[in-house]
Coordinates of C-alpha atoms in Angstrom, one line a residue:
Chain A
M217 CA 105.6 -54.9 -21.8
S218 CA 105.0 -52.3 -24.5
E219 CA 102.5 -49.4 -23.7
E220 CA 99.1 -49.6 -25.3
P221 CA 98.8 -47.2 -28.3
L222 CA 96.6 -44.2 -27.9
V223 CA 94.9 -44.9 -31.2
S224 CA 95.0 -48.0 -33.3
V225 CA 93.1 -48.8 -36.5
T226 CA 93.2 -52.1 -38.2
G227 CA 92.0 -52.9 -41.7
L228 CA 90.0 -49.7 -41.8
T229 CA 88.1 -49.0 -45.0
K230 CA 85.7 -46.3 -46.0
V231 CA 83.3 -46.5 -48.9
F232 CA 81.0 -43.7 -49.9
G233 CA 77.8 -44.6 -51.8
E234 CA 76.5 -48.0 -52.9
G235 CA 76.4 -50.2 -55.9
E236 CA 78.0 -49.1 -59.1
G237 CA 78.5 -45.5 -57.8
A238 CA 80.4 -46.6 -54.7
A239 CA 83.7 -45.0 -54.2
T240 CA 86.3 -46.5 -51.8
V241 CA 88.2 -43.6 -50.2
L242 CA 90.2 -45.5 -47.7
H243 CA 91.7 -49.0 -48.2
D244 CA 92.7 -51.3 -45.4
I245 CA 94.4 -48.7 -43.2
D246 CA 96.5 -50.0 -40.4
M247 CA 98.1 -47.4 -38.1
T248 CA 98.8 -46.5 -34.5
L249 CA 99.4 -43.3 -32.7
S250 CA 101.1 -43.1 -29.3
R251 CA 100.8 -40.5 -26.5
G252 CA 103.0 -37.5 -27.0
E253 CA 103.6 -38.1 -30.7
M254 CA 103.5 -35.3 -33.3
V255 CA 102.6 -36.9 -36.6
A256 CA 102.2 -35.3 -40.0
L257 CA 99.6 -36.9 -42.3
L258 CA 100.8 -36.2 -45.8
G259 CA 99.2 -36.6 -49.1
P260 CA 97.9 -34.8 -52.0
S261 CA 94.3 -33.5 -52.2
G262 CA 91.8 -36.4 -52.5
S263 CA 94.2 -38.9 -51.0
G264 CA 91.8 -39.5 -48.0
K265 CA 93.5 -37.4 -45.3
S266 CA 90.4 -35.5 -44.2
T267 CA 88.3 -38.7 -44.3
L268 CA 90.8 -40.5 -42.1
L269 CA 90.8 -37.6 -39.7
T270 CA 87.1 -37.5 -39.4
I271 CA 86.9 -41.2 -38.7
L272 CA 89.7 -40.9 -36.1
G273 CA 87.7 -38.0 -34.7
T274 CA 84.5 -40.1 -34.4
L275 CA 82.7 -37.7 -36.7
L276 CA 82.3 -40.4 -39.3
R277 CA 82.0 -44.2 -39.1
Q278 CA 84.2 -46.4 -41.1
T279 CA 82.7 -49.0 -43.5
G280 CA 85.0 -51.8 -42.3
G281 CA 87.8 -52.5 -39.9
E282 CA 88.5 -51.7 -36.3
H283 CA 89.0 -48.3 -34.6
R284 CA 90.2 -48.2 -31.0
M285 CA 91.2 -45.3 -28.8
L286 CA 92.3 -45.5 -25.1
G287 CA 91.4 -49.1 -25.2
E288 CA 87.8 -48.5 -26.3
D289 CA 86.4 -50.0 -29.4
L290 CA 84.7 -47.0 -31.0
S291 CA 83.3 -48.9 -33.9
E292 CA 80.6 -50.4 -31.7
A293 CA 79.8 -47.2 -29.7
S294 CA 76.5 -45.4 -30.1
D295 CA 76.4 -41.9 -31.5
A296 CA 75.8 -40.4 -28.0
E297 CA 78.7 -42.4 -26.6
R298 CA 81.0 -41.3 -29.5
T299 CA 79.9 -37.7 -28.9
R300 CA 80.8 -37.9 -25.2
F301 CA 84.1 -39.7 -26.0
R302 CA 85.0 -37.0 -28.6
N303 CA 84.2 -34.2 -26.2
H304 CA 86.5 -35.6 -23.5
N305 CA 89.3 -37.1 -25.5
I306 CA 89.7 -35.4 -28.9
G307 CA 90.4 -31.9 -29.9
F308 CA 90.0 -30.4 -33.4
V309 CA 91.7 -27.7 -35.3
F310 CA 90.3 -27.1 -38.8
Q311 CA 91.7 -25.3 -41.8
F312 CA 89.0 -22.6 -41.2
H313 CA 88.9 -21.6 -37.6
H314 CA 85.2 -22.4 -37.2
L315 CA 84.8 -20.2 -34.2
L316 CA 81.3 -19.3 -33.1
P317 CA 80.9 -15.7 -34.2
D318 CA 78.6 -14.6 -31.3
L319 CA 81.0 -15.7 -28.6
T320 CA 84.2 -13.9 -27.4
A321 CA 87.6 -15.6 -27.7
V322 CA 87.5 -16.8 -24.1
E323 CA 83.9 -18.1 -24.5
N324 CA 84.9 -19.9 -27.7
V325 CA 87.7 -21.6 -25.9
M326 CA 85.4 -22.6 -23.0
M327 CA 82.8 -24.0 -25.4
P328 CA 83.8 -27.7 -25.4
A329 CA 83.8 -27.8 -21.6
A330 CA 80.7 -25.7 -21.2
S331 CA 78.7 -27.6 -23.7
S332 CA 79.2 -30.9 -21.9
A333 CA 78.7 -29.4 -18.4
G334 CA 75.7 -27.3 -19.6
R335 CA 77.1 -24.2 -18.0
E336 CA 80.2 -22.0 -17.8
T337 CA 82.1 -22.0 -14.6
A338 CA 84.8 -19.8 -13.1
A339 CA 87.3 -22.7 -13.3
M340 CA 86.5 -23.0 -17.0
R341 CA 87.0 -19.3 -17.6
S342 CA 90.3 -19.5 -15.7
R343 CA 91.5 -22.4 -17.8
A344 CA 90.4 -20.8 -21.0
A345 CA 92.3 -17.6 -20.0
E346 CA 95.4 -19.6 -19.3
L347 CA 95.2 -21.3 -22.7
L348 CA 94.7 -17.9 -24.4
D349 CA 97.8 -16.6 -22.5
A350 CA 99.7 -19.7 -23.7
V351 CA 98.8 -19.0 -27.4
G352 CA 99.7 -15.3 -26.9
L353 CA 96.3 -13.8 -26.9
S354 CA 95.9 -12.7 -23.3
D355 CA 94.9 -9.2 -24.6
R356 CA 92.3 -10.6 -26.9
R357 CA 90.2 -12.6 -24.5
E358 CA 87.0 -10.5 -24.9
Y359 CA 87.3 -10.0 -28.6
R360 CA 84.9 -11.6 -31.0
P361 CA 86.3 -13.6 -33.9
A362 CA 85.4 -10.9 -36.4
A363 CA 87.8 -8.5 -34.5
L364 CA 90.8 -11.0 -34.8
S365 CA 93.2 -11.7 -37.6
G366 CA 93.3 -15.0 -39.3
G367 CA 96.3 -16.2 -37.3
Q368 CA 94.8 -15.0 -34.1
R369 CA 91.6 -16.9 -34.9
Q370 CA 93.5 -20.1 -35.6
R371 CA 95.3 -19.7 -32.3
V372 CA 92.0 -19.4 -30.5
A373 CA 90.9 -22.6 -32.3
V374 CA 94.1 -24.3 -31.0
A375 CA 93.3 -23.1 -27.5
R376 CA 89.7 -24.4 -27.9
A377 CA 91.0 -27.8 -29.0
L378 CA 93.0 -28.1 -25.8
M379 CA 90.3 -26.9 -23.4
N380 CA 89.3 -30.4 -22.2
E381 CA 93.0 -31.6 -22.0
P382 CA 92.4 -34.2 -24.7
P383 CA 95.2 -36.8 -25.3
L384 CA 94.7 -36.4 -29.0
V385 CA 94.3 -33.3 -31.2
L386 CA 93.4 -33.7 -34.9
A387 CA 94.5 -30.8 -37.1
D388 CA 93.2 -30.7 -40.6
E389 CA 95.4 -28.4 -42.7
P390 CA 95.6 -26.0 -39.6
T391 CA 97.8 -23.6 -41.5
G392 CA 96.2 -23.9 -44.9
N393 CA 94.5 -20.6 -44.6
L394 CA 97.4 -18.6 -43.1
D395 CA 100.3 -16.7 -44.5
R396 CA 103.8 -18.3 -44.0
E397 CA 104.6 -16.2 -40.9
S398 CA 101.3 -17.0 -39.2
A399 CA 101.6 -20.7 -40.3
D400 CA 105.1 -21.0 -38.7
Q401 CA 103.8 -19.3 -35.5
V402 CA 100.9 -21.8 -35.3
M403 CA 103.2 -24.8 -35.9
A404 CA 105.7 -23.5 -33.3
L405 CA 102.8 -23.3 -30.9
L406 CA 101.6 -26.8 -31.6
E407 CA 105.2 -28.1 -31.1
Q408 CA 105.4 -26.2 -27.8
I409 CA 102.2 -27.7 -26.5
N410 CA 103.2 -31.1 -27.6
H411 CA 106.4 -30.7 -25.8
D412 CA 104.9 -29.2 -22.7
T413 CA 101.7 -31.3 -22.3
G414 CA 102.4 -34.6 -24.1
T415 CA 99.3 -34.1 -26.2
C416 CA 99.4 -36.2 -29.4
F417 CA 99.0 -34.2 -32.6
L418 CA 98.0 -35.7 -35.9
I419 CA 98.3 -32.9 -38.5
S420 CA 97.1 -33.4 -42.0
T421 CA 99.0 -31.3 -44.6
H422 CA 100.4 -31.4 -48.1
D423 CA 103.0 -28.8 -47.2
E424 CA 106.4 -30.3 -46.7
Q425 CA 107.5 -27.2 -44.6
I426 CA 104.7 -27.8 -42.2
A427 CA 105.4 -31.5 -42.1
A428 CA 109.0 -30.7 -41.2
H429 CA 107.8 -29.7 -37.7
C430 CA 106.7 -33.3 -37.0
P431 CA 109.2 -36.1 -36.2
R432 CA 106.9 -38.8 -37.7
H433 CA 105.2 -38.8 -41.1
I434 CA 102.5 -40.9 -42.5
A435 CA 101.9 -40.7 -46.2
L436 CA 98.6 -41.4 -47.9
L437 CA 98.1 -41.9 -51.6
D438 CA 94.8 -42.9 -53.2
G439 CA 93.4 -44.0 -49.8
R440 CA 96.3 -46.3 -48.9
I441 CA 99.2 -45.7 -46.5
V442 CA 102.3 -45.8 -48.5
S443 CA 104.7 -45.0 -45.7
G444 CA 104.9 -44.4 -42.0
G445 CA 101.9 -46.4 -40.8
Chain B
M76 CA 70.3 -25.5 -19.8
R77 CA 72.1 -22.4 -18.7
Y78 CA 74.6 -22.7 -21.4
A79 CA 71.9 -23.3 -24.0
A80 CA 70.1 -20.2 -22.7
K81 CA 73.3 -18.2 -23.0
I82 CA 73.9 -19.3 -26.6
A83 CA 70.2 -18.7 -27.5
L84 CA 70.4 -15.2 -26.1
R85 CA 73.6 -14.5 -28.1
H86 CA 71.8 -15.7 -31.2
L87 CA 68.9 -13.3 -30.6
L88 CA 71.2 -10.4 -29.8
A89 CA 73.4 -11.0 -32.8
T90 CA 70.7 -9.9 -35.2
P91 CA 68.5 -7.5 -33.1
G92 CA 66.6 -6.2 -36.1
Q93 CA 65.5 -9.6 -37.2
T94 CA 64.7 -10.6 -33.6
I95 CA 62.6 -7.5 -33.0
L96 CA 60.8 -8.1 -36.3
L97 CA 60.0 -11.7 -35.3
M98 CA 58.7 -10.6 -31.9
L99 CA 56.6 -8.0 -33.6
G100 CA 55.1 -10.6 -35.8
V101 CA 54.2 -12.7 -32.7
A102 CA 52.9 -9.5 -30.9
V103 CA 50.6 -8.7 -33.8
G104 CA 49.2 -12.3 -33.7
V105 CA 48.6 -12.1 -30.0
S106 CA 47.0 -8.6 -30.4
V107 CA 44.5 -10.2 -32.8
F108 CA 43.9 -12.9 -30.3
V109 CA 43.3 -10.5 -27.4
F110 CA 41.2 -8.1 -29.5
M111 CA 39.0 -10.9 -30.8
S112 CA 38.6 -12.2 -27.2
A113 CA 37.6 -8.7 -26.0
L114 CA 35.3 -8.1 -28.9
I115 CA 33.5 -11.5 -28.9
G116 CA 33.3 -11.4 -25.1
G117 CA 32.1 -7.8 -25.1
L118 CA 29.5 -8.5 -27.8
A119 CA 28.2 -11.5 -25.8
T120 CA 28.0 -9.4 -22.6
L121 CA 26.3 -6.5 -24.4
L122 CA 23.7 -8.7 -26.1
T123 CA 23.0 -10.6 -22.9
Q124 CA 22.8 -7.3 -20.9
R125 CA 20.5 -5.8 -23.4
T126 CA 18.4 -8.9 -23.6
V127 CA 18.1 -9.6 -19.9
G128 CA 18.3 -6.0 -18.8
S129 CA 14.5 -5.4 -18.9
I130 CA 13.1 -8.8 -18.6
P131 CA 12.7 -11.0 -15.5
H132 CA 15.4 -13.7 -15.2
I133 CA 13.0 -16.0 -13.5
T134 CA 9.2 -16.1 -13.6
V135 CA 7.3 -17.9 -10.9
E136 CA 3.7 -18.9 -11.7
M137 CA 1.1 -21.4 -10.5
A138 CA 2.0 -24.8 -11.8
D139 CA -0.5 -26.5 -14.1
R140 CA -2.2 -29.4 -12.3
D141 CA -2.0 -32.6 -14.3
P142 CA -5.1 -34.7 -13.6
A143 CA -3.4 -37.8 -15.1
L144 CA -1.0 -37.7 -12.2
M145 CA -3.8 -37.7 -9.7
L146 CA -5.0 -41.1 -11.0
P147 CA -1.9 -43.2 -11.2
D148 CA -2.2 -46.6 -13.0
S149 CA -6.0 -46.4 -12.7
G150 CA -6.5 -47.2 -16.4
A151 CA -8.9 -44.4 -16.6
Q152 CA -8.9 -42.1 -19.5
V153 CA -8.6 -38.5 -18.4
V154 CA -10.2 -35.7 -20.3
V155 CA -9.2 -32.2 -19.1
Q156 CA -11.4 -29.3 -19.4
K157 CA -9.4 -26.2 -18.5
D158 CA -11.3 -23.9 -16.1
L159 CA -11.4 -20.7 -18.0
S160 CA -13.6 -19.0 -15.5
R161 CA -10.9 -18.9 -12.9
R162 CA -7.7 -16.9 -13.2
A163 CA -4.5 -18.8 -12.5
Q164 CA -3.1 -17.3 -9.4
I165 CA -0.6 -17.9 -6.6
T166 CA -2.7 -17.7 -3.6
V167 CA -0.1 -18.2 -0.9
W168 CA 2.6 -16.0 -2.4
E169 CA 4.2 -14.2 0.6
P170 CA 6.3 -17.2 1.7
A171 CA 7.4 -17.7 -1.9
V172 CA 8.5 -14.1 -2.2
A173 CA 10.3 -14.3 1.2
L174 CA 12.0 -17.5 0.1
A175 CA 13.1 -15.9 -3.2
E176 CA 14.4 -12.8 -1.4
A177 CA 16.5 -15.0 0.9
T178 CA 18.0 -17.0 -1.9
P179 CA 21.6 -16.2 -2.7
G180 CA 22.1 -14.7 -6.1
V181 CA 18.6 -13.1 -6.1
T182 CA 18.8 -9.3 -6.5
A183 CA 15.2 -8.3 -6.9
V184 CA 11.7 -9.9 -6.4
S185 CA 8.5 -8.4 -7.7
P186 CA 5.1 -9.9 -7.0
Q187 CA 2.7 -8.8 -9.8
I188 CA -0.8 -8.9 -10.9
R189 CA -1.2 -9.1 -14.6
G190 CA -4.1 -9.1 -16.9
S191 CA -5.4 -7.9 -20.3
A192 CA -7.4 -4.7 -20.7
F193 CA -8.4 -2.0 -23.1
V194 CA -7.5 1.6 -22.8
Q195 CA -10.0 4.1 -24.1
R196 CA -9.6 7.8 -24.6
G197 CA -12.6 9.3 -26.4
Q198 CA -13.2 7.2 -29.5
A199 CA -9.6 5.7 -29.5
I200 CA -9.2 2.2 -28.0
A201 CA -6.0 0.1 -27.6
P202 CA -5.4 -3.3 -26.0
V203 CA -2.8 -3.3 -23.2
G204 CA -1.2 -5.7 -20.8
V205 CA -1.7 -4.4 -17.3
I206 CA 1.1 -4.9 -14.8
G207 CA 0.2 -4.3 -11.2
V208 CA 3.3 -3.8 -9.1
Q209 CA 4.1 -2.6 -5.6
P210 CA 5.2 1.0 -6.0
D211 CA 8.6 0.5 -4.4
K212 CA 9.3 -2.4 -6.9
L213 CA 8.3 -0.5 -10.0
S214 CA 11.9 -0.6 -11.3
A215 CA 12.9 -4.0 -9.9
I216 CA 12.7 -5.8 -13.2
A217 CA 12.7 -3.2 -16.0
D218 CA 14.1 0.2 -15.1
I219 CA 10.9 2.1 -15.6
G220 CA 12.0 4.9 -13.3
G221 CA 15.1 5.5 -15.4
A222 CA 13.1 5.4 -18.7
M223 CA 10.5 8.1 -17.9
V224 CA 10.2 10.6 -20.7
S225 CA 7.5 12.7 -18.9
G226 CA 5.6 12.8 -15.6
S227 CA 6.6 10.9 -12.5
S228 CA 7.2 7.2 -11.8
A229 CA 5.3 7.4 -8.5
L230 CA 2.4 4.9 -8.7
A231 CA -0.5 6.5 -6.9
P232 CA -3.7 4.5 -6.6
D233 CA -5.4 6.6 -9.3
S234 CA -2.6 6.9 -11.8
V235 CA -1.0 4.7 -14.4
L236 CA 2.2 4.7 -16.4
I237 CA 2.1 4.0 -20.1
G238 CA 4.6 3.5 -22.9
Q239 CA 5.6 6.2 -25.3
T240 CA 4.3 4.4 -28.4
L241 CA 0.9 3.9 -26.9
A242 CA 0.8 7.5 -25.8
E243 CA 1.6 8.6 -29.4
D244 CA -0.9 6.2 -30.9
L245 CA -3.7 7.5 -28.7
G246 CA -2.5 11.0 -28.6
L247 CA -2.1 10.9 -24.8
R248 CA -0.1 13.2 -22.5
T249 CA 0.8 13.1 -18.9
G250 CA -2.1 14.3 -16.7
Q251 CA -4.8 13.3 -19.0
V252 CA -7.5 10.8 -17.9
I253 CA -8.1 7.5 -19.6
V254 CA -10.5 4.6 -19.0
V255 CA -9.1 1.1 -18.4
R256 CA -11.5 -1.8 -18.9
S257 CA -10.2 -5.2 -17.7
D258 CA -10.9 -8.6 -19.1
R259 CA -12.9 -9.2 -15.9
G260 CA -15.4 -6.6 -17.1
R261 CA -14.4 -4.0 -14.6
E262 CA -13.8 -0.4 -15.6
R263 CA -12.1 2.5 -14.0
S264 CA -10.7 6.0 -14.9
F265 CA -7.0 6.8 -14.3
R266 CA -4.8 9.8 -14.6
I267 CA -1.7 9.3 -16.7
G268 CA 1.0 9.8 -14.1
G269 CA 3.9 9.4 -16.5
I270 CA 5.1 8.1 -19.9
F271 CA 8.1 5.8 -20.3
A272 CA 10.3 4.7 -23.2
L273 CA 12.1 1.4 -22.5
G274 CA 13.3 1.0 -26.0
I275 CA 11.5 -2.4 -26.2
A276 CA 8.7 -2.1 -28.8
S277 CA 6.2 -4.5 -27.1
A278 CA 6.6 -2.7 -23.7
D279 CA 6.4 0.8 -25.1
R280 CA 3.3 -0.1 -27.1
Q281 CA 1.3 -2.3 -24.8
A282 CA 2.5 -2.2 -21.2
L283 CA 0.6 -0.3 -18.6
Y284 CA 1.8 -0.1 -15.0
M285 CA -0.5 0.5 -12.1
N286 CA -0.5 0.2 -8.4
F287 CA -0.6 -3.3 -7.0
R288 CA -3.7 -2.7 -4.9
T289 CA -5.6 -1.0 -7.7
A290 CA -4.9 -3.9 -10.0
R291 CA -6.3 -6.4 -7.4
A292 CA -9.7 -4.7 -7.7
L293 CA -9.5 -4.4 -11.5
F294 CA -8.8 -8.1 -12.0
D295 CA -10.8 -9.6 -9.1
L296 CA -7.8 -10.9 -7.3
P297 CA -8.5 -10.1 -3.6
S298 CA -5.6 -12.0 -2.2
G299 CA -3.6 -13.9 -4.8
I300 CA -1.2 -12.7 -7.4
S301 CA -0.5 -13.6 -11.1
R302 CA 3.2 -14.2 -10.9
I303 CA 6.5 -13.3 -9.2
E304 CA 9.3 -11.9 -11.3
I305 CA 12.9 -12.3 -10.1
K306 CA 16.2 -10.8 -11.1
V307 CA 19.5 -12.7 -10.3
A308 CA 23.1 -11.9 -10.7
P309 CA 24.8 -13.2 -12.7
P310 CA 21.9 -13.8 -15.2
E311 CA 23.6 -17.1 -16.3
D312 CA 22.8 -18.6 -12.8
A313 CA 19.0 -18.2 -13.5
P314 CA 18.4 -21.8 -14.6
E315 CA 20.0 -23.2 -11.5
I316 CA 18.2 -20.8 -9.1
A317 CA 14.9 -21.4 -10.9
A318 CA 15.2 -25.1 -10.4
R319 CA 15.9 -24.7 -6.7
L320 CA 13.0 -22.3 -6.2
G321 CA 10.7 -24.6 -8.2
A322 CA 11.6 -27.5 -6.0
A323 CA 11.2 -25.5 -2.8
T324 CA 7.9 -23.9 -3.6
A325 CA 6.2 -26.4 -6.0
L326 CA 5.5 -23.5 -8.3
K327 CA 6.3 -23.4 -11.9
T328 CA 9.6 -21.5 -12.5
T329 CA 10.8 -20.4 -15.9
A330 CA 14.4 -19.1 -16.4
W331 CA 14.9 -16.5 -19.1
T332 CA 17.3 -18.9 -20.9
E333 CA 14.3 -21.1 -21.8
D334 CA 12.6 -18.3 -23.8
N335 CA 15.9 -17.1 -25.4
A336 CA 17.4 -20.3 -26.9
Q337 CA 18.0 -18.5 -30.2
L338 CA 20.1 -15.9 -28.4
F339 CA 22.2 -18.6 -26.9
E340 CA 22.7 -20.3 -30.2
A341 CA 23.8 -17.0 -31.8
L342 CA 26.2 -16.4 -28.9
D343 CA 27.5 -19.9 -29.2
A344 CA 28.0 -19.5 -32.9
Q345 CA 29.7 -16.2 -32.4
G346 CA 31.9 -17.7 -29.7
R347 CA 32.9 -20.5 -32.1
T348 CA 33.7 -18.0 -34.8
G349 CA 35.9 -16.1 -32.4
S350 CA 37.6 -19.3 -31.4
I351 CA 38.4 -20.2 -35.0
I352 CA 39.9 -16.8 -35.6
K353 CA 42.0 -17.2 -32.5
V354 CA 43.1 -20.6 -33.5
F355 CA 44.2 -19.2 -36.9
A356 CA 46.1 -16.4 -35.1
L357 CA 47.9 -19.1 -33.0
I358 CA 48.6 -21.2 -36.1
T359 CA 50.1 -18.1 -37.8
I360 CA 52.3 -17.6 -34.8
V361 CA 53.4 -21.2 -34.8
I362 CA 54.2 -21.1 -38.5
G363 CA 56.0 -17.8 -38.1
I364 CA 58.2 -19.1 -35.2
A365 CA 58.8 -22.4 -36.9
S366 CA 59.9 -20.7 -40.1
A367 CA 62.1 -18.3 -38.2
M368 CA 63.7 -21.2 -36.3
L369 CA 64.2 -23.2 -39.5
L370 CA 65.9 -20.2 -41.2
S371 CA 68.0 -19.7 -38.1
I372 CA 69.1 -23.4 -38.2
V373 CA 69.9 -23.2 -41.9
R374 CA 71.9 -20.0 -41.3
R375 CA 73.7 -21.4 -38.3
R376 CA 74.3 -24.8 -39.9
A377 CA 78.1 -24.5 -39.7
E378 CA 78.0 -23.3 -36.1
I379 CA 75.8 -26.3 -35.1
G380 CA 78.2 -28.5 -37.0
I381 CA 81.2 -27.2 -35.1
M382 CA 79.5 -27.5 -31.7
R383 CA 78.5 -31.1 -32.5
A384 CA 82.1 -31.7 -33.6
M385 CA 83.4 -30.3 -30.3
G386 CA 81.1 -32.8 -28.5
A387 CA 78.0 -30.8 -27.9
S388 CA 75.0 -33.1 -27.3
Q389 CA 71.9 -33.2 -29.5
R390 CA 70.0 -32.2 -26.3
L391 CA 72.1 -29.0 -26.0
V392 CA 71.5 -28.1 -29.7
V393 CA 67.7 -28.7 -29.3
G394 CA 67.8 -26.7 -26.1
I395 CA 69.4 -23.7 -27.8
F396 CA 66.8 -23.4 -30.5
V397 CA 63.8 -24.2 -28.2
I398 CA 64.9 -21.5 -25.8
E399 CA 65.4 -19.1 -28.7
G400 CA 62.0 -19.8 -30.1
T401 CA 60.4 -19.7 -26.7
L402 CA 61.9 -16.4 -25.9
I403 CA 60.7 -15.0 -29.2
G404 CA 57.2 -16.4 -28.5
A405 CA 57.0 -15.3 -24.8
I406 CA 58.5 -11.8 -25.2
G407 CA 56.4 -11.3 -28.4
A408 CA 53.3 -12.5 -26.5
I409 CA 53.8 -10.3 -23.5
A410 CA 54.5 -7.3 -25.9
G411 CA 51.4 -8.2 -27.9
A412 CA 49.2 -8.5 -24.9
T413 CA 50.5 -5.2 -23.5
L414 CA 50.0 -3.4 -26.8
A415 CA 46.5 -4.8 -27.1
W416 CA 45.7 -3.8 -23.5
L417 CA 46.8 -0.2 -24.3
A418 CA 45.1 -0.2 -27.7
L419 CA 41.8 -1.2 -26.0
I420 CA 41.9 1.7 -23.6
P421 CA 40.2 4.2 -25.9
F422 CA 37.2 2.0 -26.4
P423 CA 34.2 3.1 -24.2
P424 CA 32.9 0.8 -21.5
L425 CA 30.0 -1.5 -22.6
D426 CA 27.5 0.6 -20.8
E427 CA 28.4 3.6 -23.0
V428 CA 28.5 1.8 -26.3
S429 CA 26.2 3.5 -28.7
G430 CA 25.1 2.6 -32.3
G431 CA 28.1 1.9 -34.6
G432 CA 30.5 1.6 -31.7
L433 CA 32.5 -1.7 -31.1
P434 CA 31.4 -3.4 -27.9
V435 CA 34.9 -4.2 -26.8
D436 CA 35.3 -5.4 -23.2
R437 CA 38.9 -4.9 -22.1
A438 CA 38.4 -7.2 -19.1
Q439 CA 37.6 -10.1 -21.4
G440 CA 40.9 -9.8 -23.4
D441 CA 42.2 -13.2 -22.2
Y442 CA 45.6 -11.7 -21.9
F443 CA 47.2 -14.4 -19.8
L444 CA 45.6 -17.2 -21.8
A445 CA 47.0 -15.5 -25.0
I446 CA 50.5 -15.3 -23.4
F447 CA 50.3 -18.9 -22.1
L448 CA 49.0 -20.4 -25.4
T449 CA 51.5 -18.4 -27.5
T450 CA 54.4 -19.5 -25.4
L451 CA 53.2 -23.1 -25.5
A452 CA 52.9 -22.8 -29.3
A453 CA 56.4 -21.3 -29.5
V454 CA 57.8 -24.2 -27.5
A455 CA 56.1 -26.7 -29.9
A456 CA 57.1 -24.8 -33.0
S457 CA 60.7 -24.6 -31.8
L458 CA 60.8 -28.3 -30.8
L459 CA 59.6 -29.3 -34.3
S460 CA 62.2 -27.1 -35.9
A461 CA 65.0 -28.0 -33.6
R462 CA 64.7 -31.6 -34.6
R463 CA 66.1 -30.5 -37.9
A464 CA 69.2 -29.2 -36.1
T465 CA 69.9 -32.6 -34.6
K466 CA 70.0 -34.1 -38.1
I467 CA 72.9 -31.9 -39.2
D468 CA 76.0 -33.9 -40.0
P469 CA 79.0 -32.0 -38.5
V470 CA 81.3 -33.3 -41.2
E471 CA 79.1 -31.9 -44.0
A472 CA 78.2 -28.7 -42.1
I473 CA 81.8 -27.6 -41.5
G474 CA 83.1 -29.1 -44.7
A475 CA 85.8 -31.1 -42.8

């Protein structure tokens, strides 16, 4: 008996706008992601990578097709249910770190857990500290984002994505704003986490060197999967 | 909500200058609210004090007998001829005085004999209203003792006290002798024991105080009295106390409020004007806080988006901005009320307010009401604004 995929999408389409001005961004996407996978989502700008990621991350609803994760049909879930599901099961790393400027590094890492619990706890702080240690920022816990370098901020963002131990992390051009050295460091970090924790990473990029860190590639072109689905 | 409070505090502390400016705006609005409350309240108190200060709060007189009531359903037509030969008097007055004195809220009771008379000094004649009072109750209603400008306030059987205007009109001085001729046709000479100036034109021109017993003889009232005048505290209780005394004594009681309806209308209009100004102050606060919150939400759009993307609930986002707005409102309100309280210290007490001075009563500043209403308004304004935050699409906000 084969294991149920972590994520499965079937016949997924996304159309923006209505009538004559409607633009179909994703066409009939079929794909699955399994636990522990590290997948690169490749494609040029405008190919629909970010739109697919936001739909998989429950930030956006598809126009048609089915989207399931951990056996749940997320297409039918309410906004509140999707928010709760996202908080517990999906981590995000964006091209721009998007850290909260008024919180320290450790507080930023705690944010996904604290915002669902309504408070910060010692256990959360301890876990956030461990994650910052893991991304090599143990000496920067109490620094605010403004006092960190671009690579350090992105590493804090990676730690934040892992705070709730989600089975899936979606990374949208996570190294797009970093120099090559920092980019390689961040990718090495993601590989390490994937190896150590079994977290599934779906990393969108148009950089072949970044994609080389991932064993599996899915290529998108004009909203269609052309390979690897 | 602890986490929402923490984030809200961080937002406020991130831009201390802007936060202080916002709180200052609220504080100014609250100061206006408090100042208007103290001014309107003080003005009302001063006007009431000055109006009721020298007049009786309740007047007790003989009730008019209505002959119609004596012939119920008789079908008879009643023609009333008022008996002008007899003076209306309260014949059994001591029990009424005793009852009034024992009534809670009553502070002074003065049985009086009143009548019209002429004062003559040489060729000069002037009409006066004679008030015969018990010497120890001379100042029970109007503070005659404190208003003496010459002579003594002691009411000897052969002396009278007259107002300053009357004295000037007739060229009279303390110690001189005048003739008083009552409307009962009786005449007697008196020495002017003292001259008073109450500051009330009618009293200073026409009132003449004399000993209670002397007045009895002058107005042919061997046992009865004309009226009982009563002071109560607070003066606003007069109608209720008057009604109770009227029911208990079967005498006609009139509260000062019945003769001063215009004053009440003026005070009411003044109070409404003050309320309108206070409402506008509150509206300004609401608009200020709502604008500040909306600006904050626009400025923090990306942060809200990222929090929503990370799974923060709409409730948490609303909570953050409601707490932020409420803190601005509450701290601003407390600061405004405190500043207003301090700013009102230099104003003199109402008793010492003279011409041109503002009758501000610090005790009527409505400080806690201002803080409560402002905080409530801040919660409402923040809630209205925070709804905008829940509509932020995280995908658009973070440009994912």
